[in-house]
Every structure is written in structure tokens, then in C-alpha cells.
Amino acid sequence: MHLHRDLIVSTAVALLNEYGLADTTMRRVATTLSVAPGALYWHINNKQALIAAIADYIVGPVLDAPATDATELSRRLRQRLLAFRDGAEVVSAGLSQVDNPTWWRLVEHVEQSLAASVECAAVPESLRAAATALIHLTVGATTFEQSRGQLAAFAAAAPPAEPAEPADAALADAAEPATSELERAVAFIIRGLQSTTVEDYARK
Amino acid sequence: MHLHRDLIVSTAVALLNEYGLADTTMRRVATTLSVAPGALYWHINNKQALIAAIADYIVGPVLDAPATDATELSRRLRQRLLAFRDGAEVVSAGLSQVDNPTWWRLVEHVEQSLAASVECAAVPESLRAAATALIHLTVGATTFEQSRGQLAAFAAAAPPAEPAEPADAALADAAEPATSELERAVAFIIRGLQSTTVEDYARK
């Protein structure tokens, strides 16, 4: 088997979904691929680099899609985070790493979406602040939602004789309010940016 | 030694600051207190309940302070989260637990602050949505900030001959922009709520 970076990342993503972030270790990735841990380090330096690579994998499709309106972009990001176990936590940890290029690509993508969502041309500084706020809000809210969902599933799984359906049903029920809650939150940021823009415009 | 809940929680908080969230286990708390793990369970059911109790401990002083303006409240919450290792992550995990009373106390506290920060009377539904957004934003942004700071400290600690000062200085330098970044984000939510309110007001 030829060891390459994509194979390491896809293996790590599979382990993430099975074991969660804390137990997705470099050692476990190496064992799963039947290579010595040292063989990984040539491609990925350490656990932090692995987390950054998984975060890229999760966020990638959001960046590759054409820029859309900001509400839709937030919705897509949330969906990608929810599609992976501990997805919100991984992306938060990965994007927070200093000078992560994916962070800056995401900020620019959100800036474009926000610029298309407000009526007047926003000043660049406001646009940057609103884009950062939208990302922190989306990742923060989804971290709560995912943590709550995983805890509920864990609690439902605890009594051994219980069928699995109630937990799934509860998660499905919870999904809708969370979407609209996040959308309302994003709407505040867009309106806030809009009103900032209008004032800046009036000041000229 | 008489084992009681406050002692368990303060021991867990000390272990959190020393070892981080992943290594603050029920077993380690019991060992530190020189009791059998079973003795803890009478007071605190499991690790989830321990996380909720630590989150209460961190958020408590924010709730006990009189309601102030929303920007100041967000600033205080951020400061409390930053005062504990993995503080933002612990509070996110603790408050996300279904029907956590501290979550609802915090939502009400933020609602009061927001109501005092806007000019017109906001509709209760908008106030609730804006309060939720402010909490998710503050915790989400602080999770990024704390994760970045801890990674920077870790990276600075890696070369053994390096003095500790550069890392501390870098963290101190980073603190100021993060504050104003979060304040700008909160300002968008307040402006957004304000503009929602004005429209609702105009509609009457």
C-alpha cells in the first residue's frame, strides 16, 4: 500500500466518526493503516496538523460551492459540521490554529456572501467583522447542538433494553428548531451589518 | 474529611486547570480526594454531571452580577471562560445539556441586558433569539481564541531552550484585538435586534 496524505486523512475521518476526536490519535491512524507511527509524520507532523487536515476535509465542500447568500452559507456549514462526529469541535480546533489558510479562505467566502446580502456597499472592516461573527456564531451554535444531540443519543443508549428509535426521533425533532434558531441569529448579523452600512453611507 | 459536592467541584476545577478537560476524570477526582470512585457518585452521577457542575462554577459569577448592558455581559462571560483551562469548551459542553437550568438562567440574564440595550421594547421572541445568538457567539468566539492561545503556548513550550516570555507576550498582544472583535460582533446583534424592533414597532 502506498501511504499518502489523502489516505491518512480519510482514515482519520473514518476513525473520527467511529471513536470521536479524543480517540482519533496518530497511533490509531498508523495501526489502522498497518504502518509504523513514524511513517505518518513525513506527511502530517502531529495531532494538531491532523486536526487541521480533518477540518479542511469537512469545510472543503463549503468553500468549493459558489458564493451564495450568507444565510444559505451558514446553513451549509452547519450541515457539514453535523455530518461528522465531533465535527463542530474539530473545525473549531482546526480553524483556530494561527495562520490556517482555510480560516482565511472561509472568511473571504463569507465576506463575499455578506456583501451580496446587504443593500449598500459595506466598508471592508465591517464586512470582515461580520464575517468573523457569522463563522463564530455558526460553529459555536452547532457545537452546542451537536454536543446536545450526542449526549441525548448517549443517554438513550444507556438503558440496554431500550430501542434505538426514540433517540433518533428526538434528534430529528430537534434539527428543525436549531436550523431556524441559527437562521434568526444570522439575520441579526445581516441586519446589523446593513444598519452599520447605511450609517456609514449617510456619513459621507 | 467530609466529602461534599462543593469539595468535589473545586477539586475538579483544580484538576481542569492542571490537566485539561479530557484528563479531568471521575477517577482522577476520586484519587485526588483519596476516596473510592463510588463515593463520588452519591454527589455527582457521571462525567457529564461533573462537566455541568464545573460549567456552573465558571458561569456563576456572571449570573450573580447585576444585569448590565449586553456588551459588558459578553465581555465578562469571555473573561470567565478564559480564566480556566478549556473553560470555553467546558461551558459549551455543560450548558448544551438538555434542560440545564444554568443555560436558561443565562438566557434570561442576557435577555434583560439586551432589553436595556435597545431603544424600543423588543418582542419576546426576538429577544430570545438575540440572547441565544449572543451566547453562542461569545462562547464560540472564545473557544477559538482559547484554543489558539493554548496552541500558541504549546508551540512556544516545545523548543526546550526557549524562554517563556515570548509566548506570554504573544498571548497578551492577542487579547486586545479579540476583545474588540467580539465587541464588534455583539454590536451587530444589538443593531440587528434594534432594527427588528423598529420594524415591528413601525408595523403596529
Coordinates of C-alpha atoms in Angstrom, one line a residue:
Chain A
M1 CA 0.0 0.0 0.0
H2 CA 1.4 3.4 -0.9
L3 CA 1.0 5.8 2.0
H4 CA -0.1 9.3 1.0
R5 CA -1.7 12.3 2.7
D6 CA -5.3 11.8 1.4
L7 CA -5.3 8.2 2.6
I8 CA -4.2 9.3 6.1
V9 CA -6.9 12.0 6.2
S10 CA -9.7 9.7 5.0
T11 CA -8.6 7.1 7.6
A12 CA -8.6 9.7 10.3
V13 CA -12.1 10.8 9.3
A14 CA -13.4 7.3 9.5
L15 CA -11.8 6.9 12.9
L16 CA -13.3 10.2 14.0
N17 CA -16.8 9.0 13.1
E18 CA -16.3 5.7 14.9
Y19 CA -14.4 6.8 18.1
G20 CA -14.7 10.6 18.4
L21 CA -12.0 13.3 18.4
A22 CA -10.2 12.4 21.7
D23 CA -9.6 8.8 20.5
T24 CA -8.5 9.7 16.9
T25 CA -4.8 9.5 17.7
M26 CA -1.8 9.4 15.3
R27 CA -1.1 6.0 16.8
R28 CA -4.6 4.7 16.0
V29 CA -4.3 6.0 12.4
A30 CA -1.0 4.3 12.0
T31 CA -2.3 1.0 13.4
T32 CA -5.4 1.1 11.1
L33 CA -3.1 1.6 8.1
S34 CA -0.7 -1.1 9.4
V35 CA 2.3 1.3 9.3
A36 CA 4.7 2.5 11.9
P37 CA 3.7 5.8 13.5
G38 CA 6.9 7.3 12.2
A39 CA 5.7 6.7 8.6
L40 CA 2.8 9.2 9.2
Y41 CA 5.0 12.1 10.3
W42 CA 6.5 12.5 6.9
H43 CA 3.0 13.5 5.7
I44 CA 1.4 15.0 8.8
N45 CA 3.6 16.4 11.6
N46 CA 1.4 15.9 14.7
K47 CA -2.1 15.6 16.1
Q48 CA -2.7 19.4 15.6
A49 CA -1.8 19.1 11.9
L50 CA -4.1 16.1 11.7
I51 CA -7.0 18.1 13.2
A52 CA -6.3 20.9 10.7
A53 CA -6.4 18.4 7.8
I54 CA -9.7 16.9 9.0
A55 CA -11.1 20.4 9.4
D56 CA -10.1 21.2 5.8
Y57 CA -11.8 17.9 4.7
I58 CA -15.0 18.9 6.5
V59 CA -15.1 22.6 5.4
G60 CA -13.8 22.0 1.8
P61 CA -17.2 21.5 0.0
V62 CA -18.5 24.7 1.6
L63 CA -15.6 26.6 0.1
D64 CA -15.8 24.9 -3.3
A65 CA -19.5 25.7 -3.7
P66 CA -20.1 29.1 -5.4
A67 CA -20.7 32.0 -3.0
T68 CA -24.3 32.2 -2.1
D69 CA -26.3 34.3 0.3
A70 CA -25.0 34.4 3.9
T71 CA -27.9 32.5 5.4
E72 CA -27.5 29.6 3.0
L73 CA -23.7 29.6 3.6
S74 CA -24.3 29.3 7.3
R75 CA -26.8 26.5 6.8
R76 CA -24.4 24.6 4.6
L77 CA -21.5 25.0 7.1
R78 CA -23.8 23.7 9.9
Q79 CA -24.8 20.7 7.8
R80 CA -21.2 19.8 7.1
L81 CA -20.3 20.1 10.8
L82 CA -23.2 17.9 11.8
A83 CA -22.3 15.2 9.2
F84 CA -19.2 14.2 11.2
R85 CA -18.9 13.1 14.8
D86 CA -17.5 16.0 16.9
G87 CA -17.4 17.9 13.5
A88 CA -18.0 21.3 15.1
E89 CA -15.3 20.8 17.7
V90 CA -12.8 19.5 15.1
V91 CA -13.4 22.5 12.8
S92 CA -13.2 25.0 15.7
A93 CA -9.9 23.5 16.8
G94 CA -8.6 23.2 13.3
L95 CA -9.5 26.7 12.1
S96 CA -8.3 28.4 15.3
Q97 CA -4.7 27.4 14.5
V98 CA -2.7 30.6 13.7
D99 CA -2.5 31.4 10.0
N100 CA -4.6 28.4 8.9
P101 CA -5.2 29.2 5.2
T102 CA -8.7 27.5 5.4
W103 CA -9.8 30.0 8.0
W104 CA -8.9 32.9 5.7
R105 CA -10.5 31.3 2.7
L106 CA -13.7 30.8 4.7
V107 CA -13.6 34.4 6.0
E108 CA -13.3 35.7 2.4
H109 CA -16.1 33.4 1.2
V110 CA -18.4 34.7 3.9
E111 CA -17.4 38.3 3.2
Q112 CA -18.5 37.8 -0.5
S113 CA -21.8 36.3 0.7
L114 CA -22.4 39.1 3.1
A115 CA -21.5 41.7 0.6
A116 CA -24.2 40.2 -1.7
S117 CA -26.7 40.1 1.2
V118 CA -26.7 43.9 2.1
E119 CA -28.0 46.7 0.0
C120 CA -25.3 49.3 0.2
A121 CA -21.5 48.6 -0.2
A122 CA -20.2 47.8 3.3
V123 CA -16.9 49.1 4.4
P124 CA -14.2 46.4 4.3
E125 CA -13.6 46.5 8.1
S126 CA -17.3 46.0 8.9
L127 CA -17.5 43.2 6.4
R128 CA -14.6 41.4 8.0
A129 CA -16.1 41.8 11.5
A130 CA -19.5 40.5 10.3
A131 CA -17.9 37.5 8.5
T132 CA -15.9 36.6 11.6
A133 CA -19.0 36.9 13.7
L134 CA -21.0 34.7 11.4
I135 CA -18.4 31.9 11.5
H136 CA -18.0 32.0 15.3
L137 CA -21.8 32.1 15.6
T138 CA -22.4 29.1 13.3
V139 CA -19.6 27.0 14.7
G140 CA -20.5 28.0 18.3
A141 CA -24.2 27.2 17.9
T142 CA -23.5 24.0 16.0
T143 CA -21.1 22.9 18.8
F144 CA -23.9 23.3 21.3
E145 CA -26.4 21.5 19.0
Q146 CA -24.0 18.6 18.3
S147 CA -23.0 18.2 21.9
R148 CA -26.6 18.1 22.9
G149 CA -27.5 15.6 20.2
Q150 CA -24.6 13.3 21.1
L151 CA -25.4 13.5 24.8
A152 CA -29.1 12.6 24.1
A153 CA -28.0 9.7 21.9
F154 CA -25.6 8.5 24.7
A155 CA -28.4 8.9 27.4
A156 CA -30.8 7.0 25.2
A157 CA -28.3 4.3 24.6
A158 CA -27.6 3.8 28.3
P159 CA -30.6 1.7 29.3
P160 CA -29.7 -1.5 27.4
A161 CA -33.3 -2.8 26.7
E162 CA -34.4 0.5 25.2
P163 CA -35.0 0.5 21.4
A164 CA -32.8 3.0 19.4
E165 CA -35.7 4.8 17.6
P166 CA -36.7 7.3 20.4
A167 CA -33.2 8.9 20.4
D168 CA -33.2 9.2 16.6
A169 CA -36.7 10.6 16.6
A170 CA -35.7 13.1 19.3
L171 CA -32.7 14.2 17.2
A172 CA -34.8 14.6 14.1
D173 CA -37.3 16.7 16.0
A174 CA -34.6 18.9 17.4
A175 CA -33.0 19.5 14.0
E176 CA -35.7 21.9 12.7
P177 CA -35.8 24.4 15.6
A178 CA -32.0 24.5 15.6
T179 CA -31.9 25.5 11.9
S180 CA -34.4 28.3 12.3
E181 CA -32.7 29.5 15.5
L182 CA -29.4 29.8 13.7
E183 CA -31.0 31.5 10.7
R184 CA -32.6 34.1 13.1
A185 CA -29.2 34.7 14.6
V186 CA -27.6 35.1 11.2
A187 CA -30.4 37.5 10.3
F188 CA -29.4 39.7 13.2
I189 CA -25.8 39.9 11.9
I190 CA -27.0 40.8 8.4
R191 CA -29.4 43.4 9.7
G192 CA -26.7 44.7 12.0
L193 CA -24.2 45.0 9.1
Q194 CA -26.9 46.6 7.0
S195 CA -27.6 49.3 9.6
T196 CA -23.9 49.9 10.0
T197 CA -23.6 50.2 6.3
V198 CA -26.4 52.7 6.0
E199 CA -24.9 54.9 8.7
D200 CA -21.5 54.8 7.1
Y201 CA -23.2 55.7 3.8
A202 CA -25.1 58.6 5.4
R203 CA -21.9 59.9 7.0
K204 CA -20.3 60.6 3.6
Chain B
M1 CA -12.5 14.6 55.5
H2 CA -16.2 15.1 54.9
L3 CA -17.0 14.6 51.2
H4 CA -19.5 17.1 49.8
R5 CA -20.4 18.4 46.4
D6 CA -18.6 21.8 46.6
L7 CA -15.3 20.0 47.5
I8 CA -15.7 17.6 44.5
V9 CA -16.3 20.5 42.2
S10 CA -13.4 22.7 43.4
T11 CA -11.1 19.7 43.2
A12 CA -12.3 19.1 39.6
V13 CA -11.7 22.7 38.7
A14 CA -8.2 22.5 40.1
L15 CA -7.6 19.3 38.0
L16 CA -9.1 21.0 34.9
N17 CA -6.6 23.9 35.2
E18 CA -3.7 21.4 35.6
Y19 CA -4.6 18.6 33.1
G20 CA -7.3 19.9 30.8
L21 CA -10.9 18.7 30.2
A22 CA -10.0 15.3 28.7
D23 CA -7.9 14.2 31.7
T24 CA -10.3 15.5 34.4
T25 CA -11.9 12.2 35.0
M26 CA -14.1 11.0 37.9
R27 CA -11.4 8.5 38.7
R28 CA -8.7 11.3 39.0
V29 CA -11.1 13.4 41.2
A30 CA -11.6 10.4 43.5
T31 CA -7.8 9.7 43.7
T32 CA -7.0 13.3 44.5
L33 CA -9.6 13.3 47.3
S34 CA -8.4 9.8 48.5
V35 CA -11.8 8.3 48.2
A36 CA -13.2 5.3 46.2
P37 CA -14.8 6.4 42.9
G38 CA -18.1 5.0 44.2
A39 CA -18.1 7.7 46.9
L40 CA -18.4 10.5 44.3
Y41 CA -21.4 9.1 42.5
W42 CA -23.7 9.8 45.5
H43 CA -23.0 13.5 44.9
I44 CA -22.3 13.7 41.1
N45 CA -23.7 11.0 38.8
N46 CA -21.2 10.8 36.0
K47 CA -18.7 12.8 33.9
Q48 CA -21.5 14.7 32.2
A49 CA -22.9 15.9 35.6
L50 CA -19.3 16.9 36.6
I51 CA -18.9 19.0 33.4
A52 CA -22.3 20.6 34.1
A53 CA -21.2 21.4 37.7
I54 CA -17.9 22.9 36.5
A55 CA -19.7 25.0 33.9
D56 CA -22.0 26.3 36.7
Y57 CA -18.9 27.2 38.7
I58 CA -17.4 29.1 35.8
V59 CA -20.6 30.9 34.8
G60 CA -21.9 31.6 38.3
P61 CA -20.3 35.0 38.9
V62 CA -21.6 36.2 35.6
L63 CA -25.2 35.4 36.7
D64 CA -24.7 36.8 40.2
A65 CA -23.6 40.2 38.9
P66 CA -26.4 42.6 38.3
A67 CA -27.7 42.7 34.7
T68 CA -25.6 45.2 32.8
D69 CA -25.5 46.2 29.1
A70 CA -25.1 43.3 26.7
T71 CA -21.6 44.2 25.5
E72 CA -20.3 44.2 29.1
L73 CA -22.1 40.9 29.8
S74 CA -20.4 39.3 26.8
R75 CA -17.1 40.7 27.9
R76 CA -17.5 39.3 31.4
L77 CA -18.5 35.9 30.2
R78 CA -15.5 35.8 27.9
Q79 CA -13.2 36.7 30.8
R80 CA -14.6 33.9 33.0
L81 CA -14.2 31.4 30.1
L82 CA -10.6 32.5 29.6
A83 CA -9.8 32.2 33.3
F84 CA -10.0 28.4 33.2
R85 CA -8.1 26.0 31.0
D86 CA -10.5 24.7 28.4
G87 CA -13.1 27.0 30.0
A88 CA -15.0 27.7 26.8
E89 CA -15.2 24.1 25.8
V90 CA -16.4 23.0 29.3
V91 CA -19.1 25.7 29.4
S92 CA -20.2 24.8 25.8
A93 CA -20.5 21.1 26.8
G94 CA -22.1 21.8 30.2
L95 CA -24.7 24.4 29.0
S96 CA -25.7 22.3 26.0
Q97 CA -27.0 19.5 28.2
V98 CA -30.8 19.3 27.8
D99 CA -32.8 21.4 30.4
N100 CA -29.7 22.6 32.1
P101 CA -31.1 25.3 34.5
T102 CA -27.9 27.4 34.2
W103 CA -28.5 27.7 30.4
W104 CA -31.9 29.2 31.0
R105 CA -30.7 31.5 33.8
L106 CA -28.0 32.8 31.4
V107 CA -30.6 33.3 28.6
E108 CA -32.8 35.3 30.9
H109 CA -29.9 37.4 32.1
V110 CA -28.8 38.2 28.6
E111 CA -32.4 39.0 27.6
Q112 CA -32.6 41.6 30.4
S113 CA -29.3 43.1 29.2
L114 CA -30.4 43.2 25.6
A115 CA -33.8 44.7 26.5
A116 CA -31.9 47.5 28.3
S117 CA -29.6 48.0 25.3
V118 CA -32.2 48.7 22.6
E119 CA -34.4 51.7 22.3
C120 CA -37.8 50.3 21.7
A121 CA -39.4 47.4 23.5
A122 CA -38.4 44.2 21.6
V123 CA -40.9 41.4 21.0
P124 CA -40.1 38.5 23.4
E125 CA -39.4 36.1 20.5
S126 CA -36.7 38.4 19.0
L127 CA -35.2 39.0 22.4
R128 CA -34.9 35.2 23.0
A129 CA -33.3 34.7 19.6
A130 CA -30.8 37.6 20.1
A131 CA -29.9 36.3 23.6
T132 CA -29.3 32.8 22.2
A133 CA -27.2 34.3 19.4
L134 CA -25.1 36.4 21.8
I135 CA -24.3 33.4 24.0
H136 CA -23.4 31.1 21.1
L137 CA -21.3 33.9 19.6
T138 CA -19.5 34.7 22.8
V139 CA -18.8 31.0 23.7
G140 CA -18.0 30.2 20.0
A141 CA -15.5 33.1 19.6
T142 CA -13.9 32.4 22.9
T143 CA -13.5 28.7 22.1
F144 CA -11.5 29.8 19.0
E145 CA -9.5 32.3 21.0
Q146 CA -8.7 30.0 23.8
S147 CA -7.8 27.1 21.5
R148 CA -5.5 29.4 19.6
G149 CA -3.9 30.7 22.8
Q150 CA -3.3 27.2 24.2
L151 CA -1.9 26.0 20.9
A152 CA 0.5 29.0 20.8
A153 CA 1.6 28.4 24.3
F154 CA 2.1 24.7 23.5
A155 CA 4.1 25.6 20.4
A156 CA 6.2 28.1 22.3
A157 CA 6.9 25.5 25.0
A158 CA 8.1 22.9 22.5
P159 CA 11.7 24.1 21.9
P160 CA 13.1 23.4 25.4
A161 CA 15.8 26.2 25.4
E162 CA 13.3 28.9 24.5
P163 CA 12.4 31.4 27.3
A164 CA 8.7 31.5 28.3
E165 CA 8.2 35.3 27.8
P166 CA 7.6 35.4 24.0
A167 CA 4.5 33.1 24.3
D168 CA 3.1 35.2 27.2
A169 CA 3.8 38.4 25.3
A170 CA 2.1 37.0 22.2
L171 CA -1.0 36.0 24.2
A172 CA -1.2 39.4 25.8
D173 CA -0.9 41.1 22.4
A174 CA -3.6 38.8 21.1
A175 CA -6.0 39.6 23.9
E176 CA -6.9 43.1 22.9
P177 CA -7.9 42.5 19.2
A178 CA -10.0 39.5 20.3
T179 CA -12.0 41.7 22.8
S180 CA -12.8 44.4 20.3
E181 CA -13.5 41.7 17.6
L182 CA -16.1 40.1 19.9
E183 CA -17.5 43.6 20.9
R184 CA -18.0 44.4 17.2
A185 CA -19.8 41.1 16.7
V186 CA -22.1 41.8 19.7
A187 CA -22.7 45.3 18.3
F188 CA -24.1 43.7 15.1
I189 CA -26.5 41.6 17.2
I190 CA -27.7 44.6 19.2
R191 CA -28.1 46.7 16.0
G192 CA -29.8 43.8 14.3
L193 CA -32.2 43.4 17.3
Q194 CA -32.8 47.2 17.3
S195 CA -33.6 47.2 13.6
T196 CA -36.0 44.2 14.0
T197 CA -37.6 46.1 16.9
V198 CA -38.0 49.3 14.9
E199 CA -39.7 47.4 12.1
D200 CA -42.0 45.6 14.5
Y201 CA -42.8 48.9 16.1
A202 CA -43.5 50.5 12.7
R203 CA -45.8 47.6 11.7
K204 CA -48.2 48.4 14.6

